PDB file of C-alpha atoms in Angstrom:
ATOM      1  CA  MET A   1      43.828  71.507  90.961  1.00 72.00           C
ATOM      2  CA  GLY A   2      47.006  69.738  91.232  1.00 87.00           C
ATOM      3  CA  VAL A   3      51.139  69.887  92.103  1.00 91.00           C
ATOM      4  CA  ILE A   4      53.560  70.350  89.796  1.00 88.00           C
ATOM      5  CA  THR A   5      57.665  70.499  91.340  1.00 90.00           C
ATOM      6  CA  PHE A   6      60.874  71.133  90.255  1.00 89.00           C
ATOM      7  CA  THR A   7      63.866  71.543  91.785  1.00 90.00           C
ATOM      8  CA  ASP A   8      67.225  73.726  90.770  1.00 90.00           C
ATOM      9  CA  ASP A   9      70.028  73.890  91.613  1.00 93.00           C
ATOM     10  CA  GLN A  10      73.082  77.173  90.137  1.00 93.00           C
ATOM     11  CA  THR A  11      76.293  78.060  91.004  1.00 95.00           C
ATOM     12  CA  SER A  12      78.063  81.247  92.307  1.00 96.00           C
ATOM     13  CA  PRO A  13      81.788  82.723  93.337  1.00 97.00           C
ATOM     14  CA  ILE A  14      79.887  84.742  95.061  1.00 97.00           C
ATOM     15  CA  SER A  15      79.196  84.040  98.888  1.00 97.00           C
ATOM     16  CA  PRO A  16      75.607  83.594 100.238  1.00 97.00           C
ATOM     17  CA  ALA A  17      74.944  86.899 102.092  1.00 97.00           C
ATOM     18  CA  ARG A  18      75.794  88.537  99.485  1.00 97.00           C
ATOM     19  CA  ILE A  19      73.850  86.977  96.929  1.00 97.00           C
ATOM     20  CA  PHE A  20      70.557  87.461  99.442  1.00 97.00           C
ATOM     21  CA  LYS A  21      71.324  90.819 100.344  1.00 97.00           C
ATOM     22  CA  ALA A  22      71.263  92.251  96.443  1.00 97.00           C
ATOM     23  CA  THR A  23      68.795  89.544  94.149  1.00 95.00           C
ATOM     24  CA  ILE A  24      66.096  89.275  98.256  1.00 95.00           C
ATOM     25  CA  LEU A  25      66.176  91.297 100.737  1.00 96.00           C
ATOM     26  CA  ASP A  26      67.792  95.037  98.037  1.00 96.00           C
ATOM     27  CA  SER A  27      66.024  93.256  95.674  1.00 94.00           C
ATOM     28  CA  HIS A  28      63.845  96.186  94.744  1.00 94.00           C
ATOM     29  CA  ASN A  29      65.898  98.765  94.501  1.00 96.00           C
ATOM     30  CA  LEU A  30      68.772  97.306  92.419  1.00 97.00           C
ATOM     31  CA  ILE A  31      66.437  95.073  90.280  1.00 96.00           C
ATOM     32  CA  PRO A  32      64.713  97.326  88.447  1.00 97.00           C
ATOM     33  CA  LYS A  33      68.073  99.689  88.285  1.00 97.00           C
ATOM     34  CA  LEU A  34      70.051  96.679  86.807  1.00 97.00           C
ATOM     35  CA  MET A  35      67.332  95.358  83.812  1.00 95.00           C
ATOM     36  CA  PRO A  36      65.594  98.137  83.356  1.00 95.00           C
ATOM     37  CA  GLN A  37      64.198  96.988  80.034  1.00 94.00           C
ATOM     38  CA  ALA A  38      62.161  94.458  81.325  1.00 92.00           C
ATOM     39  CA  ILE A  39      61.986  95.509  85.151  1.00 94.00           C
ATOM     40  CA  LYS A  40      60.311  98.647  85.461  1.00 96.00           C
ATOM     41  CA  SER A  41      59.483  98.653  89.631  1.00 97.00           C
ATOM     42  CA  ILE A  42      59.369  96.570  92.678  1.00 97.00           C
ATOM     43  CA  GLU A  43      57.443  97.564  95.536  1.00 96.00           C
ATOM     44  CA  ILE A  44      56.176  96.420  98.903  1.00 96.00           C
ATOM     45  CA  ILE A  45      52.622  97.359  98.750  1.00 97.00           C
ATOM     46  CA  GLN A  46      51.853  95.366 101.849  1.00 97.00           C
ATOM     47  CA  GLY A  47      53.820  94.854 105.048  1.00 97.00           C
ATOM     48  CA  ASP A  48      57.540  95.903 105.948  1.00 94.00           C
ATOM     49  CA  GLY A  49      59.451  93.424 104.037  1.00 93.00           C
ATOM     50  CA  GLY A  50      59.115  90.485 106.292  1.00 95.00           C
ATOM     51  CA  PRO A  51      57.183  86.825 106.290  1.00 97.00           C
ATOM     52  CA  GLY A  52      53.221  88.435 105.723  1.00 97.00           C
ATOM     53  CA  SER A  53      54.732  90.553 102.864  1.00 97.00           C
ATOM     54  CA  ILE A  54      53.627  91.421  99.620  1.00 98.00           C
ATOM     55  CA  LYS A  55      55.842  92.618  96.928  1.00 97.00           C
ATOM     56  CA  GLN A  56      54.231  94.225  93.355  1.00 97.00           C
ATOM     57  CA  ILE A  57      56.654  93.900  89.966  1.00 96.00           C
ATOM     58  CA  ASN A  58      55.696  95.987  87.601  1.00 96.00           C
ATOM     59  CA  PHE A  59      57.126  94.678  83.765  1.00 95.00           C
ATOM     60  CA  ALA A  60      58.096  96.860  81.277  1.00 94.00           C
ATOM     61  CA  GLU A  61      56.644  98.330  78.737  1.00 92.00           C
ATOM     62  CA  GLY A  62      56.390  95.489  75.988  1.00 87.00           C
ATOM     63  CA  GLY A  63      56.957  92.435  77.541  1.00 83.00           C
ATOM     64  CA  ASN A  64      55.083  89.581  78.145  1.00 83.00           C
ATOM     65  CA  PHE A  65      53.818  90.289  81.454  1.00 89.00           C
ATOM     66  CA  ASN A  66      52.155  93.560  82.937  1.00 94.00           C
ATOM     67  CA  TYR A  67      52.767  92.684  87.283  1.00 96.00           C
ATOM     68  CA  MET A  68      52.669  90.368  89.506  1.00 95.00           C
ATOM     69  CA  LYS A  69      52.152  90.493  93.154  1.00 97.00           C
ATOM     70  CA  HIS A  70      54.026  87.619  95.854  1.00 96.00           C
ATOM     71  CA  ARG A  71      53.912  87.305  99.032  1.00 98.00           C
ATOM     72  CA  ILE A  72      56.424  86.524 100.896  1.00 98.00           C
ATOM     73  CA  ASP A  73      56.154  83.676 103.463  1.00 98.00           C
ATOM     74  CA  GLU A  74      59.751  83.616 105.066  1.00 98.00           C
ATOM     75  CA  LEU A  75      62.860  85.536 105.420  1.00 97.00           C
ATOM     76  CA  ASN A  76      65.731  83.528 107.339  1.00 97.00           C
ATOM     77  CA  GLU A  77      68.897  85.711 106.956  1.00 96.00           C
ATOM     78  CA  LYS A  78      70.789  84.160 109.557  1.00 97.00           C
ATOM     79  CA  THR A  79      69.983  80.616 106.670  1.00 97.00           C
ATOM     80  CA  TYR A  80      69.592  82.327 104.065  1.00 98.00           C
ATOM     81  CA  THR A  81      66.481  80.254 103.129  1.00 98.00           C
ATOM     82  CA  TYR A  82      63.487  82.274 101.192  1.00 98.00           C
ATOM     83  CA  THR A  83      59.766  81.203 100.904  1.00 98.00           C
ATOM     84  CA  TYR A  84      57.278  83.181  98.533  1.00 97.00           C
ATOM     85  CA  THR A  85      54.154  82.781  97.207  1.00 97.00           C
ATOM     86  CA  LEU A  86      53.296  83.982  93.148  1.00 96.00           C
ATOM     87  CA  ILE A  87      49.391  85.247  94.601  1.00 96.00           C
ATOM     88  CA  GLU A  88      48.635  87.453  91.359  1.00 96.00           C
ATOM     89  CA  GLY A  89      49.398  88.406  87.546  1.00 94.00           C
ATOM     90  CA  ASP A  90      49.877  87.730  83.858  1.00 89.00           C
ATOM     91  CA  ALA A  91      52.192  84.612  84.815  1.00 85.00           C
ATOM     92  CA  LEU A  92      49.379  82.933  85.816  1.00 89.00           C
ATOM     93  CA  MET A  93      48.075  82.376  83.139  1.00 84.00           C
ATOM     94  CA  ASP A  94      44.767  82.245  84.045  1.00 84.00           C
ATOM     95  CA  LYS A  95      45.649  78.597  84.486  1.00 88.00           C
ATOM     96  CA  LEU A  96      47.047  78.824  88.086  1.00 92.00           C
ATOM     97  CA  GLU A  97      45.810  78.992  91.616  1.00 94.00           C
ATOM     98  CA  LYS A  98      49.602  80.410  92.772  1.00 95.00           C
ATOM     99  CA  ILE A  99      53.508  79.077  92.456  1.00 94.00           C
ATOM    100  CA  CYS A 100      54.745  78.770  95.332  1.00 96.00           C
ATOM    101  CA  PHE A 101      58.880  79.075  95.620  1.00 95.00           C
ATOM    102  CA  GLU A 102      62.216  78.080  97.973  1.00 97.00           C
ATOM    103  CA  VAL A 103      64.889  79.060  97.911  1.00 96.00           C
ATOM    104  CA  LYS A 104      68.370  78.490  99.828  1.00 98.00           C
ATOM    105  CA  LEU A 105      71.971  79.553  99.908  1.00 97.00           C
ATOM    106  CA  GLU A 106      74.485  77.344 100.838  1.00 97.00           C
ATOM    107  CA  ARG A 107      77.710  77.798 101.048  1.00 97.00           C
ATOM    108  CA  SER A 108      80.282  76.058  98.578  1.00 96.00           C
ATOM    109  CA  PRO A 109      83.248  74.473  98.995  1.00 95.00           C
ATOM    110  CA  ASN A 110      85.035  76.922  97.347  1.00 93.00           C
ATOM    111  CA  GLY A 111      83.805  79.747  99.327  1.00 93.00           C
ATOM    112  CA  GLY A 112      80.796  80.660  96.879  1.00 97.00           C
ATOM    113  CA  THR A 113      77.090  79.816  96.702  1.00 97.00           C
ATOM    114  CA  VAL A 114      75.685  76.404  95.696  1.00 97.00           C
ATOM    115  CA  SER A 115      71.890  78.081  94.591  1.00 96.00           C
ATOM    116  CA  LYS A 116      68.411  75.448  95.477  1.00 96.00           C
ATOM    117  CA  MET A 117      65.510  76.375  93.917  1.00 94.00           C
ATOM    118  CA  THR A 118      62.001  74.009  94.719  1.00 94.00           C
ATOM    119  CA  SER A 119      58.920  76.126  92.742  1.00 92.00           C
ATOM    120  CA  LYS A 120      55.830  74.417  92.733  1.00 93.00           C
ATOM    121  CA  TYR A 121      52.826  75.185  90.596  1.00 92.00           C
ATOM    122  CA  TYR A 122      49.580  74.264  91.527  1.00 94.00           C
ATOM    123  CA  THR A 123      47.397  74.090  88.000  1.00 91.00           C
ATOM    124  CA  LYS A 124      43.493  74.596  88.122  1.00 91.00           C
ATOM    125  CA  ASP A 125      41.383  71.898  86.932  1.00 86.00           C
ATOM    126  CA  ASP A 126      42.933  70.254  84.114  1.00 83.00           C
ATOM    127  CA  PHE A 127      45.424  71.930  82.686  1.00 86.00           C
ATOM    128  CA  VAL A 128      48.370  70.246  82.309  1.00 83.00           C
ATOM    129  CA  LEU A 129      51.583  72.861  82.209  1.00 83.00           C
ATOM    130  CA  THR A 130      55.056  72.392  80.072  1.00 81.00           C
ATOM    131  CA  GLU A 131      57.786  71.394  80.477  1.00 79.00           C
ATOM    132  CA  GLU A 132      58.111  74.433  77.862  1.00 84.00           C
ATOM    133  CA  GLU A 133      56.672  76.844  79.898  1.00 80.00           C
ATOM    134  CA  ILE A 134      58.427  75.609  82.531  1.00 78.00           C
ATOM    135  CA  LYS A 135      61.582  75.914  80.591  1.00 78.00           C
ATOM    136  CA  ALA A 136      60.761  80.241  79.799  1.00 79.00           C
ATOM    137  CA  GLY A 137      59.870  81.475  83.277  1.00 78.00           C
ATOM    138  CA  LYS A 138      63.293  79.210  84.391  1.00 80.00           C
ATOM    139  CA  ASP A 139      65.700  81.145  82.010  1.00 82.00           C
ATOM    140  CA  LYS A 140      63.751  84.756  83.035  1.00 82.00           C
ATOM    141  CA  VAL A 141      64.881  83.629  86.704  1.00 83.00           C
ATOM    142  CA  LEU A 142      68.296  83.258  85.985  1.00 85.00           C
ATOM    143  CA  GLY A 143      68.244  85.796  83.641  1.00 88.00           C
ATOM    144  CA  MET A 144      68.098  88.078  86.555  1.00 91.00           C
ATOM    145  CA  TYR A 145      70.505  85.579  88.525  1.00 92.00           C
ATOM    146  CA  LYS A 146      73.016  86.344  85.897  1.00 93.00           C
ATOM    147  CA  VAL A 147      72.510  90.019  86.222  1.00 95.00           C
ATOM    148  CA  VAL A 148      72.507  90.313  89.397  1.00 96.00           C
ATOM    149  CA  GLU A 149      76.248  87.482  89.965  1.00 96.00           C
ATOM    150  CA  ALA A 150      77.890  89.559  87.382  1.00 97.00           C
ATOM    151  CA  TYR A 151      76.747  93.695  89.293  1.00 98.00           C
ATOM    152  CA  LEU A 152      78.421  91.528  92.500  1.00 98.00           C
ATOM    153  CA  LEU A 153      80.857  89.978  90.572  1.00 97.00           C
ATOM    154  CA  GLN A 154      82.358  93.780  89.157  1.00 97.00           C
ATOM    155  CA  ASN A 155      81.293  95.801  92.398  1.00 97.00           C
ATOM    156  CA  PRO A 156      83.151  93.529  95.033  1.00 96.00           C
ATOM    157  CA  ASP A 157      82.389  96.295  98.044  1.00 96.00           C
ATOM    158  CA  ALA A 158      78.446  96.111  96.958  1.00 97.00           C
ATOM    159  CA  TYR A 159      76.339  94.419  99.110  1.00 97.00           C
ATOM    160  CA  VAL A 160      79.694  92.938 102.388  1.00 94.00           C
TER     161      VAL A 160
END
């Protein structure tokens, strides 16, 4: 088994508190509403939504994936830190054992957010993950982030 680690930073004019509430705490309600063409539903299938809980993301028909499950490892509303592990689903392609994500939202000098994300891909056997596969996954996550950001910009009273 190998481990491949990637880091990525994104900036936003939206405050960390609003982004955290929208993209993490209420993602199961907001994301399917904003992106019904991609996400059919997000369900908490085990736990109360805190650490140890399991979320299942069900994708819309016609997409590349059917579903994925992730376990919430850490959820800290004070430090805007969220860590979770993708433990099951099509996205693992039978070639990855798991993918661990760590998200940290920090206030930028202008009152917005710097989102820092670290992804660790745990490969099975001698599988080699290509840069194109990593980029495709990152682009999907960034696309979702930008949809939520646009919603928050258009709705300044949401998630305050």
